[in-house]
Short mmCIF file of C-alpha atoms in Angstrom, two decimals:
data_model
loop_
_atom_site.label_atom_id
_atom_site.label_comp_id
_atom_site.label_asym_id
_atom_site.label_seq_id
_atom_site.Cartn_x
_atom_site.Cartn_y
_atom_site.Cartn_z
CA UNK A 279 15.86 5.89 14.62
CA UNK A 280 18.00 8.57 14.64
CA UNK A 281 20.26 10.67 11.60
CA UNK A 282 22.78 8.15 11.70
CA UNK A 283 20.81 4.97 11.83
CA UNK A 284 18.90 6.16 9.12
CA UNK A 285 21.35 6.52 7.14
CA UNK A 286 23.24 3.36 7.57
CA UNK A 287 19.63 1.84 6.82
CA UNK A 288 19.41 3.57 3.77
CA UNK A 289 22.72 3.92 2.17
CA UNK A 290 23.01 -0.22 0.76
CA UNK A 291 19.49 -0.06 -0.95
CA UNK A 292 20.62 3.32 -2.58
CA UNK A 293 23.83 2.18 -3.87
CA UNK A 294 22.27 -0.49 -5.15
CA UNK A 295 19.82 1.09 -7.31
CA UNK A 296 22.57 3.25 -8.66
CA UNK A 297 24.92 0.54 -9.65
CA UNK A 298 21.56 -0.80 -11.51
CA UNK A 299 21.18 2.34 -13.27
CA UNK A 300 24.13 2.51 -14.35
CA UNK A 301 24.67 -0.72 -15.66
CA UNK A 302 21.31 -0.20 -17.84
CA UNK A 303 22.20 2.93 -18.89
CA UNK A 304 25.62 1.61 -20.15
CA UNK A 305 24.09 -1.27 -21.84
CA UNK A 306 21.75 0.71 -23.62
CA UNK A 307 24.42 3.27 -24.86
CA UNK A 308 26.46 0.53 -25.66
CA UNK A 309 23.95 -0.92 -27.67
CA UNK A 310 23.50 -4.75 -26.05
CA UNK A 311 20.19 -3.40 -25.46
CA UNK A 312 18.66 -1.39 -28.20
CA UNK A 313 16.66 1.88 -27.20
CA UNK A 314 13.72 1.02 -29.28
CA UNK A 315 12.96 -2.27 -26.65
CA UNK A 316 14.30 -0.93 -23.42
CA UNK A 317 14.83 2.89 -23.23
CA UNK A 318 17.88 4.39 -21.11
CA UNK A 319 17.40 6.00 -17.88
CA UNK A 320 18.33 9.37 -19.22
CA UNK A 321 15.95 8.97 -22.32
CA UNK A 322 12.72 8.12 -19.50
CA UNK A 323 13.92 10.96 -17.52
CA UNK A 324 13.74 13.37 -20.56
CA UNK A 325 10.43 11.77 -21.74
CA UNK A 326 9.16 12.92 -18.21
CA UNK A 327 10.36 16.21 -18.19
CA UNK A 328 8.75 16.65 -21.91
CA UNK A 329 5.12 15.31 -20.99
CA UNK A 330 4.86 16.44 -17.25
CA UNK A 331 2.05 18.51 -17.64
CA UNK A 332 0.40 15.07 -19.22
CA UNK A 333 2.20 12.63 -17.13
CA UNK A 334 1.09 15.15 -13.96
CA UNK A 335 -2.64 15.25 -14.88
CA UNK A 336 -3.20 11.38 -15.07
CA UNK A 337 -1.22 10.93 -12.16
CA UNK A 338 -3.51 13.45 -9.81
CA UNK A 339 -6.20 10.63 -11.00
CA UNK A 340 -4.41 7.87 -9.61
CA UNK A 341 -3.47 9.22 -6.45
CA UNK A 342 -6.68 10.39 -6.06
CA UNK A 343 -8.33 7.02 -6.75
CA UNK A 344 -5.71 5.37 -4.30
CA UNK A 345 -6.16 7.69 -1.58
CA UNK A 346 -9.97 6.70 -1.35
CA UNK A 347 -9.96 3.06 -1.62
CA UNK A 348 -6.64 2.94 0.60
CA UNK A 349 -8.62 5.31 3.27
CA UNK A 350 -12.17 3.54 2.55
CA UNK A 351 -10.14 -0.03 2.42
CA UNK A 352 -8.21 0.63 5.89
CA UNK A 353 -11.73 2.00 7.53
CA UNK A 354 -13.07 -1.63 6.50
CA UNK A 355 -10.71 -3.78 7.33
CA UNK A 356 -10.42 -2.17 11.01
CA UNK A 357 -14.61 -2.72 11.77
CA UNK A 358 -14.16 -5.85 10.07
CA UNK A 359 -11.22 -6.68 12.82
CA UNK A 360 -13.40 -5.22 15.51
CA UNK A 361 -16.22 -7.33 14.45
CA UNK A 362 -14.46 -10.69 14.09
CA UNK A 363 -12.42 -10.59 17.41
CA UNK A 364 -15.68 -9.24 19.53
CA UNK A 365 -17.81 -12.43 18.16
CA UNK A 366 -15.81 -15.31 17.31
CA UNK A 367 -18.51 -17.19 16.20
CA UNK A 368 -18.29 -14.85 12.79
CA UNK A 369 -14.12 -15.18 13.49
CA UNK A 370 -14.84 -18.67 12.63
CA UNK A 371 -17.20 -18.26 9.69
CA UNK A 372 -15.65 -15.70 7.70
CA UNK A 373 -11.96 -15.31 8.45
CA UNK A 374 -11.16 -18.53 5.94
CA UNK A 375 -13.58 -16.52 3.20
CA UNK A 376 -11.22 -14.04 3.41
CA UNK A 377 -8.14 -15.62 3.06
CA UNK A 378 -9.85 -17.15 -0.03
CA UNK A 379 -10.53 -13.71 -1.19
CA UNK A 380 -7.13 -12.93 -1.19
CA UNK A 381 -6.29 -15.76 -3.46
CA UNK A 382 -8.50 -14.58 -6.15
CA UNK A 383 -6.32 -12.34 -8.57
CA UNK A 384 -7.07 -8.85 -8.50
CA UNK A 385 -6.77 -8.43 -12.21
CA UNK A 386 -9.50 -11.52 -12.40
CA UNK A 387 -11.99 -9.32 -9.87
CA UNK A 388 -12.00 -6.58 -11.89
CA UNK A 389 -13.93 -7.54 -15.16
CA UNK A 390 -16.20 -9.02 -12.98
CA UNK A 391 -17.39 -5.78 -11.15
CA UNK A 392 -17.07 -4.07 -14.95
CA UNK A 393 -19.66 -6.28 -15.28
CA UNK A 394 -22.16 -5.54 -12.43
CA UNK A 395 -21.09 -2.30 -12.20
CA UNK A 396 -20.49 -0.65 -15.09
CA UNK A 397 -17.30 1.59 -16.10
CA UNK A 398 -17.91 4.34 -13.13
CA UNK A 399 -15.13 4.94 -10.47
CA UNK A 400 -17.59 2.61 -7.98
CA UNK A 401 -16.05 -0.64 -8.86
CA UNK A 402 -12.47 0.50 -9.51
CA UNK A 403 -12.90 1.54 -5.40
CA UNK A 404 -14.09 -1.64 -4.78
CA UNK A 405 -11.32 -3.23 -6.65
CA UNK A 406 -8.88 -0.76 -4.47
CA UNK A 407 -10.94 -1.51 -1.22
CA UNK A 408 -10.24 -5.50 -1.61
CA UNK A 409 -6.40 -4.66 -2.03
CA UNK A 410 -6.21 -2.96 0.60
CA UNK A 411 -8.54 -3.86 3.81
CA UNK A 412 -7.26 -7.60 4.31
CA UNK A 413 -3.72 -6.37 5.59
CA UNK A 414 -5.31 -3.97 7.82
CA UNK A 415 -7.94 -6.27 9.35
CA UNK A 416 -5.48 -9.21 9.57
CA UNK A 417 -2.96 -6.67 10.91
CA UNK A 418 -5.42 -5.94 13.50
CA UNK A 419 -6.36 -9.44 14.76
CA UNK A 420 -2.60 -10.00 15.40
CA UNK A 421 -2.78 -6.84 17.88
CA UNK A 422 -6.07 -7.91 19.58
CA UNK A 423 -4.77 -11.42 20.08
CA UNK A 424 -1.12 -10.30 21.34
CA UNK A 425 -2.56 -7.99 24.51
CA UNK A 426 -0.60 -9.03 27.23
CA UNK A 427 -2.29 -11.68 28.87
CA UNK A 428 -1.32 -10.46 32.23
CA UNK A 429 -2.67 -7.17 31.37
CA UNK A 430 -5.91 -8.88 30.58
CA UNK A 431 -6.10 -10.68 33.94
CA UNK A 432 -5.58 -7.79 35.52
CA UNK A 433 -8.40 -6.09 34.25
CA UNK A 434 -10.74 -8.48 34.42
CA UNK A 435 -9.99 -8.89 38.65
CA UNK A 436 -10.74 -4.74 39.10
CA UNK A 437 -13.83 -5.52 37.28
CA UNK A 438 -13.74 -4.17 33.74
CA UNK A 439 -16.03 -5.85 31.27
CA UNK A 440 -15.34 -6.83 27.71
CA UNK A 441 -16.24 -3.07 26.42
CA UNK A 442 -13.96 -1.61 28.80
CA UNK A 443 -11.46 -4.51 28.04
CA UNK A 444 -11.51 -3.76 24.50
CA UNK A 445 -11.45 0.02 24.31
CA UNK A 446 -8.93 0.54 26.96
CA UNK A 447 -6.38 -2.67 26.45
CA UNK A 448 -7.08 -4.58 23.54
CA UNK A 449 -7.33 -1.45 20.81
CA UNK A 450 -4.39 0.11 22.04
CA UNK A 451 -2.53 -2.55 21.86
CA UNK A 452 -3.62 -3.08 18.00
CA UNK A 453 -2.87 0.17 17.07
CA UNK A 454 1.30 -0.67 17.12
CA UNK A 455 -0.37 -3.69 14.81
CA UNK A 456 -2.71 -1.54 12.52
CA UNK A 457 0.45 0.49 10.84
CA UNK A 458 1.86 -2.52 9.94
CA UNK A 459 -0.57 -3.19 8.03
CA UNK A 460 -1.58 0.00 6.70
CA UNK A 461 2.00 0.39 5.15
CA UNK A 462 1.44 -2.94 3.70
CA UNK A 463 -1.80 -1.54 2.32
CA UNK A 464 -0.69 1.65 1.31
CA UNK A 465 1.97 -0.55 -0.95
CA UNK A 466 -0.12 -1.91 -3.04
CA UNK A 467 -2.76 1.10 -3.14
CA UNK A 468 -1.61 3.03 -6.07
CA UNK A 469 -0.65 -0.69 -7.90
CA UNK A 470 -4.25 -1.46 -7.41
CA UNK A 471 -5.48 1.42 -8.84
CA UNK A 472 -3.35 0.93 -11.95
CA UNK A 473 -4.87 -2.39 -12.25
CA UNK A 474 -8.41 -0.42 -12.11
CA UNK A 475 -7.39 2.00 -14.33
CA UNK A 476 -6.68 -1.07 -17.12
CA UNK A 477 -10.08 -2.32 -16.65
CA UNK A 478 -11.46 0.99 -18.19
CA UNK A 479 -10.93 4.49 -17.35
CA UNK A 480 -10.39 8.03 -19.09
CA UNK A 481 -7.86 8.87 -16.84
CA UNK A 482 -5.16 7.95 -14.42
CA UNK A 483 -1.73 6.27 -15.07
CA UNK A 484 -3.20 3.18 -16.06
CA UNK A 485 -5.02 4.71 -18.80
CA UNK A 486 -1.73 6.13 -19.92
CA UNK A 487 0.09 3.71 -19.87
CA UNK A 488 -2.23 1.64 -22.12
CA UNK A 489 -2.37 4.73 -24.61
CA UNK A 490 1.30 4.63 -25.18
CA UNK A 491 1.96 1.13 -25.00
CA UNK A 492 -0.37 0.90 -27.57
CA UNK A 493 1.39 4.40 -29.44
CA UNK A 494 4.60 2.22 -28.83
CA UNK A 495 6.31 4.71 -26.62
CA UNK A 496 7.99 2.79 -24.59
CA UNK A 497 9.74 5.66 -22.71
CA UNK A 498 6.73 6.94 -21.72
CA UNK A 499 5.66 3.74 -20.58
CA UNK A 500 8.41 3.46 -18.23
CA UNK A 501 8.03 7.00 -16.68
CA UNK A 502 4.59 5.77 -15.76
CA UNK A 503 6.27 3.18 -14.16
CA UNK A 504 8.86 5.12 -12.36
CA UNK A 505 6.36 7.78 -11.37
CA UNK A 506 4.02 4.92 -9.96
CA UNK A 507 6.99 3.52 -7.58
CA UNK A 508 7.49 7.27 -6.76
CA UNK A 509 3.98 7.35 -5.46
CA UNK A 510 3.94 4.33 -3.85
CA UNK A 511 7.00 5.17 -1.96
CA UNK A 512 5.21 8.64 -0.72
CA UNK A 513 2.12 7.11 0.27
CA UNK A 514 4.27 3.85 2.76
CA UNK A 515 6.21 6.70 4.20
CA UNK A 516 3.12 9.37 5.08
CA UNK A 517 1.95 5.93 6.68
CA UNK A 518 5.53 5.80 8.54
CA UNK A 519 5.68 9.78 9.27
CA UNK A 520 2.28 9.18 11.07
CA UNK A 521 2.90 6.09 12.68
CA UNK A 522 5.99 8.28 14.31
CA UNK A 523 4.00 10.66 15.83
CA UNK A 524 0.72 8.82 16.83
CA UNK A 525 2.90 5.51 18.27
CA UNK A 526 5.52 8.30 20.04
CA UNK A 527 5.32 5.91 23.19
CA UNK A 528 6.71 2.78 21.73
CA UNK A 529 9.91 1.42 22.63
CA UNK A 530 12.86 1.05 19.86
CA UNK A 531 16.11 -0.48 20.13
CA UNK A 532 18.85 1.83 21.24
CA UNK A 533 16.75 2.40 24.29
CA UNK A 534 14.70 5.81 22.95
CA UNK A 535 11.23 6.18 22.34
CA UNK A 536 9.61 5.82 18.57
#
């Protein structure tokens, strides 16, 4: 996509969050909403600036809690794809377990592996890990199943077996697949460490955010908040910056390459 495309992509979602701004900063100086219940923009951005160093030092937590269970999370859910498209006998058997899985809250998981597994950073991965491996895996099984079948013919008449059928066909193919699912993943990666970071932590943006909801400070709250959809934003496009240059050979509309 090039400069222009980009921005005519961009530019309605951007206006849009400034007309929002403005109309809650307007009502709060107004006073239809009083400061005390939903703080202006202005007032969250000063909040920020005054308790960076804080906000900064909780936040390295998070991210780096969300970078492990998104990479350890993606890692899974691709051998887990592997596995269930090479034996479909275990396609069968487990792929409706995990769509169960996923219908389990997260926020329900968690006090569970408090309980087996104490208050270390072991089950807040795990907690990040089952966020973040079913896109991937399911992302994946949409690639291996779409190869071209005519592709797949082909190679089977010249003689390749499954191995060299799945390393040299069916993978590649996934791989357009896997970032659509790792950008779903990396989503919901810092969100899920948040949710971790409720269950019990020292640290992180979670654990802030509990402190000063419980302090009352609701514009620090809310610069948690903002900073956390900052984050999240960072983390989908590194996953977008790399798809760019590792899928270079796809296809886009306008008639370039990705």
């Amino acid at each position: 996509m090039g400069n222009k495309g980009w921005y005519h992509a961009v530019w309605p979602s951007l206006l849009l969050v400034i007309l929002i701004l403005a109309a809650w900063q307007l009502s709060v100086d107004s006073g239809v909403v009083p400061e005390w219940q939903l703080p202006s923009p202005t007032t969250i951005v000063k909040e920020m600036v005054d308790v960076w160093p804080r906000l900064m030092d909780n936040a390295w937590a998070t991210v780096e809690l969300a970078l492990v269970g998104f990479g350890g999370g993606a890692a899974a859910g691709i051998i887990l794809a592997a596995i269930l498209h090479l034996i479909p006998f275990v396609r069968r058997a487990v792929y409706p377990l995990l769509v169960v899985t996923q219908n389990v809250p997260v926020i329900a998981i968690g006090p569970i592996l408090t309980i087996w597994l104490g208050y270390g950073v072991l089950p807040k991965l795990i907690l990040v890990w089952i966020v973040c491996f079913f896109p991937v895996s399911v992302a994946m099984l949409n690639g291996f199943k779409d190869t071209d079948p005519t592709l797949r013919n082909y190679m089977r008449m010249i003689g390749a077996g499954d191995w060299q059928l799945f390393t040299r066909l069916e993978l590649p193919n996934a791989v357009t697949h896997l970032f659509s699912g790792l950008k779903i993943a990396a989503s919901y990666a810092v969100l899920s460490a948040v949710v971790a970071e409720w269950l019990g932590a020292d640290k992180g943006l979670g654990h802030y955010m509990i402190l000063s909801s419980k302090g009352y400070e609701p514009a620090r709250v809310f610069a948690s908040v903002f900073l956390i959809v900052a984050l999240s934003l960072a983390l989908f496009g590194l996953v977008a910056l790399v798809e760019r240059f590792v899928i270079r050979w796809r296809p886009v509309k306008g008639g370039g390459r990705a």
